[in-house]
Amino acid sequence: MELFEFAVSGNCHKVRMLLSMLNLEYTSRPVNGAEREQKSETFLTLNPFGQVPVLKDKEVVIRDSQAILVYLAIEYGKGEWFPKSGIGSAKVIEWLSTSANEVTRGPAALRSHYKFGRPVNLEEATAVSDQLLHLLESHLEKNLWLADEKPTIADLAMYPYIALANEGKVDLRLYSQIRNWIARVERLPGYVSMPGIELQKV
Ligand SMILES: N[C@@H](CCC(=O)N[C@@H](CS)C(=O)NCC(=O)O)C(=O)O
């Protein structure tokens, strides 16, 4: 397997985490963001949106971190990580969608501004982030894991940009349930970290 990725990308990190937790061997293919390699003709044949991550597994090519998590869980997860039932799958996909929407428009957008200097509507991104964190905190008051009684790809999809929130000047000290959940993810067998994540000491 090959993973086309940026080292500093939380979306790529979701995939790195699951590959490691499933003990799958892969070759990292770093994409040169500074030279906009993701917009090159060659890369656009892998992902016409010109974005990472992209996973190549023999002849299979998949773009989008959420889609890659689903693929790996179903193909290699031995029945773990992605429940088969209608309700079980739907509960996971609720959080995959939250990751692609509110997480991206909230904490990830704030990080892209404060860490990489991207133009962002800070008022809107802060409002989206605050609403998301309140919702997540109250969900985690009643649940150890996001979508099931055990960890699923919902937790992995949500984890990176929440754990990286400090890089977007978001203070997680107010959110004890979220910090406890982050710590639980960090204790999962095969967990890998990335630059910018401050491991929880709770
Ligand atoms: N929905 C996509 C979003 C991918 C995405 O935003 N990738 C960023 C890195 S985190 C990227 O490639 N940015 C470079 C660009 O857009 O040119 C996913 O979850 O994989």
mmCIF file with all atom_site columns, N, CA and C and ligand atoms in Angstrom, residues 6 9-12 14 36 38-39 49-53 63-66 100 161, ligand 1:
data_model
loop_
_atom_site.group_PDB
_atom_site.id
_atom_site.type_symbol
_atom_site.label_atom_id
_atom_site.label_alt_id
_atom_site.label_comp_id
_atom_site.label_asym_id
_atom_site.label_entity_id
_atom_site.label_seq_id
_atom_site.pdbx_PDB_ins_code
_atom_site.Cartn_x
_atom_site.Cartn_y
_atom_site.Cartn_z
_atom_site.occupancy
_atom_site.B_iso_or_equiv
_atom_site.pdbx_formal_charge
_atom_site.auth_seq_id
_atom_site.auth_comp_id
_atom_site.auth_asym_id
_atom_site.auth_atom_id
_atom_site.pdbx_PDB_model_num
ATOM   1  N N   . PHE A 1 6   ? 0.818   14.580 3.517  1.00 0.00 ? 6   PHE A N   1
ATOM   2  C CA  . PHE A 1 6   ? 1.614   15.665 4.123  1.00 0.00 ? 6   PHE A CA  1
ATOM   3  C C   . PHE A 1 6   ? 1.853   15.259 5.580  1.00 0.00 ? 6   PHE A C   1
ATOM   4  N N   . SER A 1 9   ? -0.512  17.127 8.118  1.00 0.00 ? 9   SER A N   1
ATOM   5  C CA  . SER A 1 9   ? -1.962  17.080 7.881  1.00 0.00 ? 9   SER A CA  1
ATOM   6  C C   . SER A 1 9   ? -2.677  16.147 8.854  1.00 0.00 ? 9   SER A C   1
ATOM   7  N N   . GLY A 1 10  ? -3.682  16.700 9.533  1.00 0.00 ? 10  GLY A N   1
ATOM   8  C CA  . GLY A 1 10  ? -4.511  15.873 10.420 1.00 0.00 ? 10  GLY A CA  1
ATOM   9  C C   . GLY A 1 10  ? -5.327  14.864 9.641  1.00 0.00 ? 10  GLY A C   1
ATOM   10 N N   . ASN A 1 11  ? -5.763  15.222 8.439  1.00 0.00 ? 11  ASN A N   1
ATOM   11 C CA  . ASN A 1 11  ? -6.523  14.271 7.617  1.00 0.00 ? 11  ASN A CA  1
ATOM   12 C C   . ASN A 1 11  ? -5.656  13.057 7.264  1.00 0.00 ? 11  ASN A C   1
ATOM   13 N N   . CYS A 1 12  ? -4.396  13.310 6.961  1.00 0.00 ? 12  CYS A N   1
ATOM   14 C CA  . CYS A 1 12  ? -3.490  12.192 6.672  1.00 0.00 ? 12  CYS A CA  1
ATOM   15 C C   . CYS A 1 12  ? -3.209  11.401 7.942  1.00 0.00 ? 12  CYS A C   1
ATOM   16 N N   . LYS A 1 14  ? -5.194  10.663 10.402 1.00 0.00 ? 14  LYS A N   1
ATOM   17 C CA  . LYS A 1 14  ? -6.251  9.666  10.681 1.00 0.00 ? 14  LYS A CA  1
ATOM   18 C C   . LYS A 1 14  ? -5.876  8.334  10.043 1.00 0.00 ? 14  LYS A C   1
ATOM   19 N N   . ARG A 1 36  ? 3.449   22.687 -4.427 1.00 0.00 ? 36  ARG A N   1
ATOM   20 C CA  . ARG A 1 36  ? 2.096   22.395 -4.915 1.00 0.00 ? 36  ARG A CA  1
ATOM   21 C C   . ARG A 1 36  ? 2.048   21.139 -5.801 1.00 0.00 ? 36  ARG A C   1
ATOM   22 N N   . GLN A 1 38  ? 0.591   18.568 -5.180 1.00 0.00 ? 38  GLN A N   1
ATOM   23 C CA  . GLN A 1 38  ? -0.769  17.984 -5.181 1.00 0.00 ? 38  GLN A CA  1
ATOM   24 C C   . GLN A 1 38  ? -1.624  18.499 -6.340 1.00 0.00 ? 38  GLN A C   1
ATOM   25 N N   . LYS A 1 39  ? -1.169  19.584 -7.000 1.00 0.00 ? 39  LYS A N   1
ATOM   26 C CA  . LYS A 1 39  ? -1.911  20.117 -8.153 1.00 0.00 ? 39  LYS A CA  1
ATOM   27 C C   . LYS A 1 39  ? -1.233  19.730 -9.476 1.00 0.00 ? 39  LYS A C   1
ATOM   28 N N   . PHE A 1 49  ? -9.272  16.437 -7.099 1.00 0.00 ? 49  PHE A N   1
ATOM   29 C CA  . PHE A 1 49  ? -9.375  17.612 -6.224 1.00 0.00 ? 49  PHE A CA  1
ATOM   30 C C   . PHE A 1 49  ? -7.998  18.166 -5.843 1.00 0.00 ? 49  PHE A C   1
ATOM   31 N N   . GLY A 1 50  ? -6.943  17.411 -6.158 1.00 0.00 ? 50  GLY A N   1
ATOM   32 C CA  . GLY A 1 50  ? -5.590  17.897 -5.860 1.00 0.00 ? 50  GLY A CA  1
ATOM   33 C C   . GLY A 1 50  ? -5.335  17.998 -4.367 1.00 0.00 ? 50  GLY A C   1
ATOM   34 N N   . GLN A 1 51  ? -5.764  16.982 -3.609 1.00 0.00 ? 51  GLN A N   1
ATOM   35 C CA  . GLN A 1 51  ? -5.580  17.004 -2.157 1.00 0.00 ? 51  GLN A CA  1
ATOM   36 C C   . GLN A 1 51  ? -5.089  15.654 -1.657 1.00 0.00 ? 51  GLN A C   1
ATOM   37 N N   . VAL A 1 52  ? -4.416  15.704 -0.514 1.00 0.00 ? 52  VAL A N   1
ATOM   38 C CA  . VAL A 1 52  ? -4.051  14.483 0.206  1.00 0.00 ? 52  VAL A CA  1
ATOM   39 C C   . VAL A 1 52  ? -5.008  14.338 1.388  1.00 0.00 ? 52  VAL A C   1
ATOM   40 N N   . PRO A 1 53  ? -5.183  13.138 1.928  1.00 0.00 ? 53  PRO A N   1
ATOM   41 C CA  . PRO A 1 53  ? -4.506  11.893 1.587  1.00 0.00 ? 53  PRO A CA  1
ATOM   42 C C   . PRO A 1 53  ? -5.150  11.166 0.410  1.00 0.00 ? 53  PRO A C   1
ATOM   43 N N   . ARG A 1 63  ? -9.433  8.523  -2.614 1.00 0.00 ? 63  ARG A N   1
ATOM   44 C CA  . ARG A 1 63  ? -9.204  9.864  -2.077 1.00 0.00 ? 63  ARG A CA  1
ATOM   45 C C   . ARG A 1 63  ? -10.177 10.096 -0.922 1.00 0.00 ? 63  ARG A C   1
ATOM   46 N N   . ASP A 1 64  ? -9.815  11.022 -0.050 1.00 0.00 ? 64  ASP A N   1
ATOM   47 C CA  . ASP A 1 64  ? -10.624 11.451 1.096  1.00 0.00 ? 64  ASP A CA  1
ATOM   48 C C   . ASP A 1 64  ? -10.354 10.567 2.323  1.00 0.00 ? 64  ASP A C   1
ATOM   49 N N   . SER A 1 65  ? -9.976  11.239 3.395  1.00 0.00 ? 65  SER A N   1
ATOM   50 C CA  . SER A 1 65  ? -9.584  10.496 4.607  1.00 0.00 ? 65  SER A CA  1
ATOM   51 C C   . SER A 1 65  ? -10.715 9.632  5.153  1.00 0.00 ? 65  SER A C   1
ATOM   52 N N   . GLN A 1 66  ? -11.952 10.152 5.124  1.00 0.00 ? 66  GLN A N   1
ATOM   53 C CA  . GLN A 1 66  ? -13.077 9.368  5.668  1.00 0.00 ? 66  GLN A CA  1
ATOM   54 C C   . GLN A 1 66  ? -13.271 8.094  4.837  1.00 0.00 ? 66  GLN A C   1
ATOM   55 N N   . ALA A 1 100 ? -15.728 15.860 8.413  1.00 0.00 ? 100 ALA A N   1
ATOM   56 C CA  . ALA A 1 100 ? -15.559 16.536 7.105  1.00 0.00 ? 100 ALA A CA  1
ATOM   57 C C   . ALA A 1 100 ? -16.179 17.930 7.103  1.00 0.00 ? 100 ALA A C   1
ATOM   58 N N   . TYR A 1 161 ? -7.748  16.681 14.513 1.00 0.00 ? 161 TYR A N   1
ATOM   59 C CA  . TYR A 1 161 ? -7.900  18.138 14.617 1.00 0.00 ? 161 TYR A CA  1
ATOM   60 C C   . TYR A 1 161 ? -8.417  18.585 15.980 1.00 0.00 ? 161 TYR A C   1
HETATM 61 N N1  . LIG B 2 .   ? -12.160 15.860 2.613  1.00 0.00 ? 1   LIG B N1  1
HETATM 62 C C1  . LIG B 2 .   ? -10.759 15.662 2.364  1.00 0.00 ? 1   LIG B C1  1
HETATM 63 C C2  . LIG B 2 .   ? -10.010 16.958 2.601  1.00 0.00 ? 1   LIG B C2  1
HETATM 64 C C3  . LIG B 2 .   ? -8.561  16.809 2.219  1.00 0.00 ? 1   LIG B C3  1
HETATM 65 C C4  . LIG B 2 .   ? -7.763  18.061 2.475  1.00 0.00 ? 1   LIG B C4  1
HETATM 66 O O1  . LIG B 2 .   ? -8.287  19.130 2.842  1.00 0.00 ? 1   LIG B O1  1
HETATM 67 N N2  . LIG B 2 .   ? -6.442  17.926 2.284  1.00 0.00 ? 1   LIG B N2  1
HETATM 68 C C5  . LIG B 2 .   ? -5.539  19.029 2.498  1.00 0.00 ? 1   LIG B C5  1
HETATM 69 C C6  . LIG B 2 .   ? -4.486  18.631 3.526  1.00 0.00 ? 1   LIG B C6  1
HETATM 70 S S1  . LIG B 2 .   ? -5.242  18.336 5.085  1.00 0.00 ? 1   LIG B S1  1
HETATM 71 C C7  . LIG B 2 .   ? -4.810  19.333 1.205  1.00 0.00 ? 1   LIG B C7  1
HETATM 72 O O2  . LIG B 2 .   ? -4.462  18.444 0.460  1.00 0.00 ? 1   LIG B O2  1
HETATM 73 N N3  . LIG B 2 .   ? -4.566  20.623 0.948  1.00 0.00 ? 1   LIG B N3  1
HETATM 74 C C8  . LIG B 2 .   ? -3.824  21.076 -0.178 1.00 0.00 ? 1   LIG B C8  1
HETATM 75 C C9  . LIG B 2 .   ? -4.658  21.738 -1.227 1.00 0.00 ? 1   LIG B C9  1
HETATM 76 O O3  . LIG B 2 .   ? -5.896  21.814 -1.084 1.00 0.00 ? 1   LIG B O3  1
HETATM 77 O O4  . LIG B 2 .   ? -4.050  22.197 -2.197 1.00 0.00 ? 1   LIG B O4  1
HETATM 78 C C10 . LIG B 2 .   ? -10.237 14.547 3.272  1.00 0.00 ? 1   LIG B C10 1
HETATM 79 O O5  . LIG B 2 .   ? -10.812 14.335 4.352  1.00 0.00 ? 1   LIG B O5  1
HETATM 80 O O6  . LIG B 2 .   ? -9.293  13.846 2.890  1.00 0.00 ? 1   LIG B O6  1
#
